[in-house]
Amino acid sequence: MTNLTGRAQQPQGEWHGAPFADTLNEARRRADEARKQMEGDETNGTGSAAGGKPDIDAPANPEELMELQVRIARFPQLDSKALVALNALETKDALKALKELEAKGGGIRNPSAWICRTAQNLKDKQKERSRGLPPQPPPQDDVGCDVVDIVDHYADLEVSDDADEPAIKKQYRKL
């Protein structure tokens, strides 16, 4: 079967790319190479700051990056704004957000907007920690609030509780 350009067209519904096992093995191979390179950098003294403490801006380990890529692949509906928001986060925070999204399952109608909002919340928490402010307590439910008076609409209309619909409408029109 050919398309309008004369190229052979693949049948719908069949996968013609690399098998999943091959791509997973390739990802593992790359992670091993990156790990070996990082170990080599640490022995040369270029992978950490003076005193043996890791750099603040040091990249995440390959396992975390691979897990992040796998979790992002589970949500193909994420738009570019959500991906940019995840990219702006630290790897651990991005993983945390994706794990929460996965845990909520189908309860979220717009995963992209949820990721953007969660990323903003995580950035705000990060700023508060860097400024030394105490974390804000989560909002309280209305458990201890005053109970609102219950309104008796029948009494407001001056009709009995067992009044029929025409009588209620008549009194309502008189208001």
Coordinates of N, CA and C in Angstrom, one line a residue:
M1 N 0.9 -1.2 0.0 CA 0.0 0.0 0.0 C 0.9 1.2 0.0
T2 N 0.6 2.2 -0.9 CA 1.4 3.5 -0.9 C 0.5 4.7 -0.6
N3 N 1.1 5.7 -0.2 CA 0.4 7.0 0.1 C 0.5 7.9 -1.1
L4 N 0.1 9.1 -1.0 CA 0.1 10.1 -2.1 C 1.6 10.4 -2.5
T5 N 2.5 10.3 -1.7 CA 3.9 10.7 -2.0 C 4.6 9.5 -2.7
G6 N 4.0 8.3 -2.7 CA 4.6 7.2 -3.4 C 5.4 6.3 -2.4
R7 N 5.4 6.7 -1.1 CA 6.1 5.9 -0.1 C 5.2 4.7 0.3
A8 N 5.8 3.7 0.8 CA 5.1 2.5 1.3 C 4.5 2.9 2.6
Q9 N 3.2 2.6 2.8 CA 2.5 3.0 4.0 C 2.4 1.8 4.9
Q10 N 2.7 2.0 6.2 CA 2.7 0.9 7.2 C 1.2 0.7 7.6
P11 N 0.8 -0.6 7.8 CA -0.5 -0.9 8.2 C -0.8 -0.3 9.6
Q12 N -2.0 0.2 9.9 CA -2.4 0.8 11.1 C -2.4 -0.3 12.2
G13 N -2.0 0.2 13.5 CA -2.2 -0.7 14.6 C -1.0 -1.6 14.9
E14 N 0.0 -1.6 14.1 CA 1.2 -2.5 14.3 C 2.4 -1.6 14.6
W15 N 3.2 -2.1 15.5 CA 4.4 -1.4 15.9 C 5.6 -1.8 15.1
H16 N 6.3 -0.9 14.4 CA 7.4 -1.2 13.5 C 8.7 -0.6 14.0
G17 N 8.7 -0.1 15.2 CA 9.9 0.4 15.8 C 10.7 -0.6 16.5
A18 N 11.7 -0.2 17.3 CA 12.5 -1.1 18.0 C 11.7 -1.8 19.1
P19 N 12.0 -3.1 19.4 CA 11.3 -3.7 20.5 C 11.5 -3.0 21.8
F20 N 10.6 -3.1 22.7 CA 10.7 -2.4 24.0 C 11.9 -2.9 24.8
A21 N 12.2 -4.2 24.7 CA 13.4 -4.8 25.4 C 14.7 -4.2 24.9
D22 N 14.8 -3.9 23.6 CA 16.0 -3.3 23.1 C 16.1 -1.8 23.6
T23 N 15.0 -1.1 23.6 CA 15.1 0.3 24.1 C 15.4 0.4 25.6
L24 N 14.9 -0.6 26.3 CA 15.2 -0.7 27.8 C 16.6 -1.0 28.0
N25 N 17.1 -2.0 27.2 CA 18.5 -2.4 27.3 C 19.4 -1.2 26.9
E26 N 19.1 -0.4 25.9 CA 19.8 0.7 25.5 C 19.8 1.8 26.7
A27 N 18.7 2.0 27.3 CA 18.6 2.9 28.4 C 19.5 2.5 29.6
R28 N 19.5 1.2 29.9 CA 20.4 0.7 30.9 C 21.8 0.8 30.6
R29 N 22.2 0.6 29.3 CA 23.6 0.7 28.9 C 24.0 2.2 29.0
R30 N 23.2 3.1 28.6 CA 23.5 4.5 28.8 C 23.7 4.9 30.3
A31 N 22.8 4.4 31.1 CA 22.9 4.7 32.5 C 24.2 4.1 33.1
D32 N 24.6 2.9 32.7 CA 25.8 2.4 33.2 C 27.0 3.2 32.7
E33 N 27.0 3.7 31.5 CA 28.1 4.5 31.0 C 28.1 5.8 31.8
A34 N 27.0 6.4 32.0 CA 27.0 7.7 32.8 C 27.5 7.4 34.2
R35 N 27.1 6.3 34.8 CA 27.5 6.0 36.2 C 29.0 5.8 36.2
K36 N 29.6 5.1 35.2 CA 31.1 4.9 35.2 C 31.8 6.3 35.0
Q37 N 31.2 7.1 34.2 CA 31.8 8.4 33.9 C 31.7 9.3 35.2
M38 N 30.6 9.2 35.9 CA 30.5 10.0 37.2 C 31.5 9.4 38.2
E39 N 31.7 8.1 38.3 CA 32.6 7.5 39.2 C 34.0 8.0 38.9
G40 N 34.3 8.1 37.6 CA 35.6 8.5 37.1 C 35.9 10.0 37.5
D41 N 34.8 10.8 37.4 CA 34.9 12.2 37.7 C 35.1 12.4 39.2
E42 N 34.5 11.6 40.0 CA 34.6 11.7 41.5 C 36.1 11.3 41.9
T43 N 36.7 10.3 41.3 CA 38.0 9.9 41.7 C 39.0 11.0 41.2
N44 N 38.7 11.8 40.2 CA 39.6 12.8 39.7 C 39.4 14.1 40.5
G45 N 38.3 14.2 41.3 CA 38.1 15.3 42.1 C 37.2 16.4 41.4
T46 N 36.7 16.1 40.3 CA 35.9 17.1 39.6 C 34.4 16.9 39.8
G47 N 34.0 15.9 40.5 CA 32.6 15.6 40.7 C 32.1 16.2 42.0
S48 N 32.9 16.7 42.9 CA 32.4 17.2 44.1 C 33.2 18.5 44.5
A49 N 32.6 19.2 45.4 CA 33.3 20.4 45.9 C 34.4 20.1 46.9
A50 N 35.1 21.1 47.3 CA 36.2 20.9 48.3 C 35.5 20.4 49.6
G51 N 36.2 19.4 50.2 CA 35.7 18.9 51.5 C 34.8 17.7 51.3
G52 N 34.7 17.2 50.0 CA 34.0 15.9 49.8 C 32.5 16.1 49.7
K53 N 32.0 17.3 49.8 CA 30.5 17.5 49.8 C 30.1 17.6 48.3
P54 N 29.0 17.0 48.0 CA 28.5 17.1 46.6 C 28.1 18.5 46.2
D55 N 28.2 18.8 44.9 CA 27.8 20.1 44.4 C 26.3 20.2 44.6
I56 N 25.8 21.4 44.8 CA 24.3 21.7 44.9 C 23.7 21.5 43.5
D57 N 24.4 21.9 42.5 CA 23.8 21.8 41.1 C 24.2 20.5 40.4
A58 N 24.7 19.5 41.2 CA 25.1 18.3 40.6 C 23.9 17.6 40.0
P59 N 24.1 17.0 38.8 CA 22.9 16.3 38.2 C 22.5 15.1 39.0
A60 N 21.2 14.7 38.8 CA 20.7 13.5 39.5 C 21.4 12.3 39.0
N61 N 21.3 11.2 39.8 CA 21.9 10.0 39.4 C 21.1 9.4 38.2
P62 N 21.8 8.5 37.4 CA 21.1 8.0 36.2 C 19.9 7.2 36.5
E63 N 19.8 6.5 37.7 CA 18.6 5.7 38.0 C 17.4 6.7 38.1
E64 N 17.6 7.8 38.8 CA 16.5 8.7 39.0 C 16.1 9.3 37.6
L65 N 17.0 9.6 36.8 CA 16.7 10.2 35.5 C 15.9 9.2 34.6
M66 N 16.3 7.9 34.7 CA 15.6 6.9 33.9 C 14.2 6.7 34.5
E67 N 14.1 6.7 35.8 CA 12.7 6.6 36.4 C 11.9 7.8 36.0
L68 N 12.4 9.0 36.0 CA 11.7 10.2 35.6 C 11.2 10.0 34.1
Q69 N 12.1 9.5 33.2 CA 11.7 9.4 31.8 C 10.6 8.3 31.7
V70 N 10.7 7.3 32.5 CA 9.7 6.2 32.4 C 8.3 6.8 32.9
R71 N 8.4 7.5 34.0 CA 7.1 8.0 34.5 C 6.5 9.1 33.6
I72 N 7.3 9.9 32.9 CA 6.8 10.9 32.0 C 6.2 10.1 30.8
A73 N 6.8 9.0 30.4 CA 6.3 8.3 29.2 C 4.9 7.7 29.5
R74 N 4.6 7.5 30.8 CA 3.3 7.0 31.2 C 2.2 8.0 31.0
F75 N 2.5 9.3 30.8 CA 1.5 10.3 30.6 C 1.8 11.1 29.3
P76 N 1.4 10.4 28.2 CA 1.6 11.1 26.9 C 0.8 12.3 26.7
Q77 N -0.3 12.5 27.5 CA -1.2 13.6 27.4 C -0.6 14.9 27.9
L78 N 0.5 14.9 28.6 CA 1.1 16.1 29.2 C 1.5 17.0 28.1
D79 N 1.1 18.3 28.2 CA 1.5 19.2 27.1 C 2.9 19.8 27.4
S80 N 3.3 20.7 26.5 CA 4.7 21.3 26.6 C 4.8 22.1 27.9
K81 N 3.8 22.8 28.3 CA 3.9 23.6 29.6 C 4.2 22.7 30.8
A82 N 3.5 21.6 30.8 CA 3.7 20.7 32.0 C 5.1 20.1 31.9
L83 N 5.6 19.8 30.7 CA 6.9 19.2 30.6 C 8.0 20.3 31.0
V84 N 7.7 21.5 30.6 CA 8.7 22.6 31.0 C 8.6 22.8 32.5
A85 N 7.5 22.7 33.1 CA 7.3 22.9 34.6 C 8.1 21.8 35.3
L86 N 8.0 20.5 34.8 CA 8.7 19.4 35.4 C 10.2 19.6 35.2
N87 N 10.6 20.1 34.1 CA 12.0 20.3 33.8 C 12.6 21.3 34.7
A88 N 11.8 22.3 35.2 CA 12.3 23.4 36.0 C 12.5 22.9 37.5
L89 N 11.9 21.7 37.8 CA 12.0 21.2 39.2 C 13.3 20.4 39.3
E90 N 13.7 20.1 40.6 CA 14.7 19.2 40.8 C 14.2 17.8 40.5
T91 N 15.0 16.9 40.2 CA 14.6 15.5 39.8 C 13.7 14.9 40.8
K92 N 14.1 15.0 42.1 CA 13.4 14.3 43.2 C 12.0 14.9 43.3
D93 N 11.9 16.3 43.1 CA 10.5 16.9 43.2 C 9.7 16.5 42.0
A94 N 10.3 16.4 40.8 CA 9.6 16.0 39.6 C 9.0 14.6 39.8
L95 N 9.9 13.7 40.3 CA 9.4 12.3 40.6 C 8.3 12.3 41.5
K96 N 8.4 13.1 42.6 CA 7.3 13.2 43.6 C 6.0 13.6 43.0
A97 N 6.1 14.6 42.1 CA 4.8 15.1 41.4 C 4.2 14.0 40.5
L98 N 5.1 13.4 39.8 CA 4.6 12.3 38.9 C 4.0 11.1 39.6
K99 N 4.6 10.8 40.8 CA 4.1 9.7 41.6 C 2.7 10.1 42.2
E100 N 2.6 11.3 42.6 CA 1.3 11.8 43.1 C 0.2 11.7 42.0
L101 N 0.6 12.2 40.8 CA -0.3 12.1 39.7 C -0.7 10.7 39.4
E102 N 0.2 9.8 39.4 CA -0.1 8.4 39.1 C -1.0 7.8 40.2
A103 N -0.7 8.2 41.5 CA -1.5 7.7 42.6 C -3.0 8.2 42.5
K104 N -3.2 9.4 42.0 CA -4.5 9.9 41.9 C -5.3 9.3 40.8
G105 N -4.6 8.8 39.8 CA -5.2 8.0 38.7 C -6.2 8.9 37.9
G106 N -7.4 8.4 37.6 CA -8.3 9.1 36.8 C -9.1 10.2 37.5
G107 N -8.7 10.5 38.7 CA -9.4 11.5 39.5 C -9.1 12.9 39.0
I108 N -8.1 13.0 38.2 CA -7.6 14.4 37.7 C -8.0 14.5 36.2
R109 N -8.9 15.5 35.9 CA -9.4 15.7 34.6 C -8.3 16.3 33.7
N110 N -7.5 17.2 34.2 CA -6.5 17.8 33.4 C -5.1 17.7 34.0
P111 N -4.4 16.6 33.6 CA -3.1 16.3 34.3 C -2.1 17.4 34.0
S112 N -2.1 18.0 32.8 CA -1.1 19.0 32.5 C -1.3 20.2 33.5
A113 N -2.5 20.7 33.7 CA -2.7 21.8 34.6 C -2.4 21.4 36.0
W114 N -2.7 20.2 36.4 CA -2.3 19.7 37.7 C -0.8 19.7 38.0
I115 N -0.1 19.2 37.0 CA 1.4 19.2 37.1 C 1.9 20.6 37.2
C116 N 1.4 21.6 36.4 CA 1.9 22.9 36.4 C 1.6 23.5 37.8
R117 N 0.5 23.3 38.4 CA 0.1 23.8 39.7 C 1.0 23.2 40.8
T118 N 1.2 21.9 40.7 CA 2.0 21.2 41.7 C 3.4 21.7 41.6
A119 N 3.9 21.9 40.4 CA 5.3 22.4 40.2 C 5.5 23.7 40.8
Q120 N 4.5 24.6 40.6 CA 4.5 25.9 41.2 C 4.5 25.8 42.8
N121 N 3.7 24.9 43.3 CA 3.6 24.8 44.8 C 5.0 24.3 45.3
L122 N 5.6 23.3 44.6 CA 6.9 22.8 45.0 C 8.0 23.9 45.0
K123 N 7.9 24.7 43.9 CA 8.9 25.8 43.8 C 8.7 26.8 45.0
D124 N 7.4 27.1 45.3 CA 7.1 28.0 46.4 C 7.7 27.4 47.8
K125 N 7.5 26.1 48.0 CA 8.0 25.5 49.2 C 9.5 25.6 49.2
Q126 N 10.1 25.4 48.1 CA 11.6 25.4 48.0 C 12.1 26.8 48.3
K127 N 11.4 27.9 47.8 CA 11.8 29.2 48.2 C 11.7 29.5 49.6
E128 N 10.6 29.0 50.3 CA 10.4 29.2 51.7 C 11.5 28.6 52.5
R129 N 11.9 27.4 52.1 CA 13.0 26.7 52.8 C 14.3 27.4 52.6
S130 N 14.6 28.0 51.4 CA 15.8 28.7 51.2 C 15.9 30.0 51.9
R131 N 14.7 30.6 52.2 CA 14.7 31.9 53.0 C 14.7 31.6 54.5
G132 N 14.5 30.4 54.9 CA 14.4 30.1 56.3 C 13.1 30.3 56.9
L133 N 12.1 30.5 56.2 CA 10.7 30.7 56.7 C 10.2 29.3 57.2
P134 N 9.4 29.3 58.2 CA 8.8 28.0 58.6 C 7.7 27.6 57.6
P135 N 7.5 26.4 57.3 CA 6.5 26.0 56.4 C 5.1 26.3 56.8
Q136 N 4.3 26.7 55.9 CA 2.9 27.1 56.2 C 2.1 25.9 56.5
P137 N 1.3 25.9 57.5 CA 0.4 24.7 57.8 C -0.6 24.5 56.7
P138 N -1.0 23.3 56.5 CA -2.0 23.0 55.5 C -3.3 23.7 55.9
P139 N -4.2 24.1 54.9 CA -5.4 24.7 55.3 C -6.3 23.8 56.1
Q140 N -7.0 24.3 57.1 CA -7.8 23.6 58.0 C -9.2 23.4 57.4
D141 N -9.8 22.2 57.6 CA -11.2 22.0 57.2 C -12.1 22.9 58.1
D142 N -13.3 23.0 57.7 CA -14.3 23.8 58.5 C -14.9 23.0 59.6
V143 N -14.1 22.2 60.3 CA -14.6 21.3 61.3 C -14.9 22.1 62.6
G144 N -14.1 23.1 63.0 CA -14.3 23.8 64.2 C -15.0 25.1 64.0
C145 N -15.5 25.4 62.8 CA -16.1 26.7 62.5 C -17.6 26.7 63.0
D146 N -18.1 27.9 63.1 CA -19.5 28.1 63.6 C -20.4 27.5 62.6
V147 N -21.5 26.9 63.1 CA -22.5 26.3 62.2 C -23.4 27.4 61.7
V148 N -23.6 27.4 60.4 CA -24.5 28.4 59.8 C -26.0 28.1 60.2
D149 N -26.7 29.1 60.5 CA -28.1 28.8 60.8 C -28.9 28.2 59.7
I150 N -29.7 27.2 60.0 CA -30.5 26.6 58.9 C -31.7 27.4 58.7
V151 N -31.9 27.7 57.4 CA -33.0 28.6 57.0 C -34.3 27.7 56.7
D152 N -35.4 28.1 57.3 CA -36.6 27.4 57.0 C -37.4 28.2 55.9
H153 N -37.3 27.8 54.7 CA -37.9 28.5 53.6 C -39.4 28.5 53.7
Y154 N -40.0 27.5 54.2 CA -41.5 27.4 54.4 C -41.9 28.6 55.3
A155 N -41.2 28.8 56.4 CA -41.5 29.9 57.3 C -41.3 31.2 56.7
D156 N -40.3 31.4 55.8 CA -40.0 32.6 55.1 C -41.2 33.0 54.2
L157 N -41.7 31.9 53.6 CA -42.8 32.1 52.6 C -44.2 32.2 53.4
E158 N -44.2 31.9 54.7 CA -45.4 31.9 55.5 C -46.4 30.9 55.0
V159 N -45.9 29.6 54.7 CA -46.8 28.5 54.3 C -46.4 27.4 55.2
S160 N -47.3 26.4 55.3 CA -47.1 25.2 56.1 C -46.1 24.3 55.5
D161 N -45.5 23.4 56.3 CA -44.5 22.5 55.8 C -45.1 21.5 54.8
D162 N -46.4 21.3 54.8 CA -47.0 20.3 53.9 C -47.8 21.0 52.8
A163 N -47.4 22.3 52.5 CA -48.1 23.0 51.4 C -47.8 22.4 50.1
D164 N -48.8 22.5 49.2 CA -48.7 22.0 47.8 C -47.9 23.0 47.0
E165 N -47.5 22.6 45.8 CA -46.7 23.4 44.9 C -47.4 24.7 44.5
P166 N -48.7 24.7 44.1 CA -49.4 26.0 43.7 C -49.4 27.0 44.9
A167 N -49.6 26.6 46.1 CA -49.6 27.5 47.2 C -48.2 28.1 47.5
I168 N -47.2 27.3 47.3 CA -45.8 27.8 47.5 C -45.5 28.8 46.4
K169 N -45.9 28.5 45.1 CA -45.7 29.5 44.0 C -46.4 30.8 44.2
K170 N -47.6 30.7 44.7 CA -48.5 31.9 45.0 C -47.8 32.8 46.0
Q171 N -47.3 32.2 47.1 CA -46.7 33.0 48.2 C -45.3 33.5 47.7
Y172 N -44.6 32.8 46.8 CA -43.3 33.3 46.3 C -43.6 34.5 45.4
R173 N -44.6 34.5 44.6 CA -44.9 35.6 43.7 C -45.3 36.9 44.5
K174 N -45.8 36.7 45.7 CA -46.2 37.8 46.6 C -45.0 38.5 47.2
L175 N -43.8 37.8 47.2 CA -42.6 38.4 47.8 C -42.1 39.6 47.0

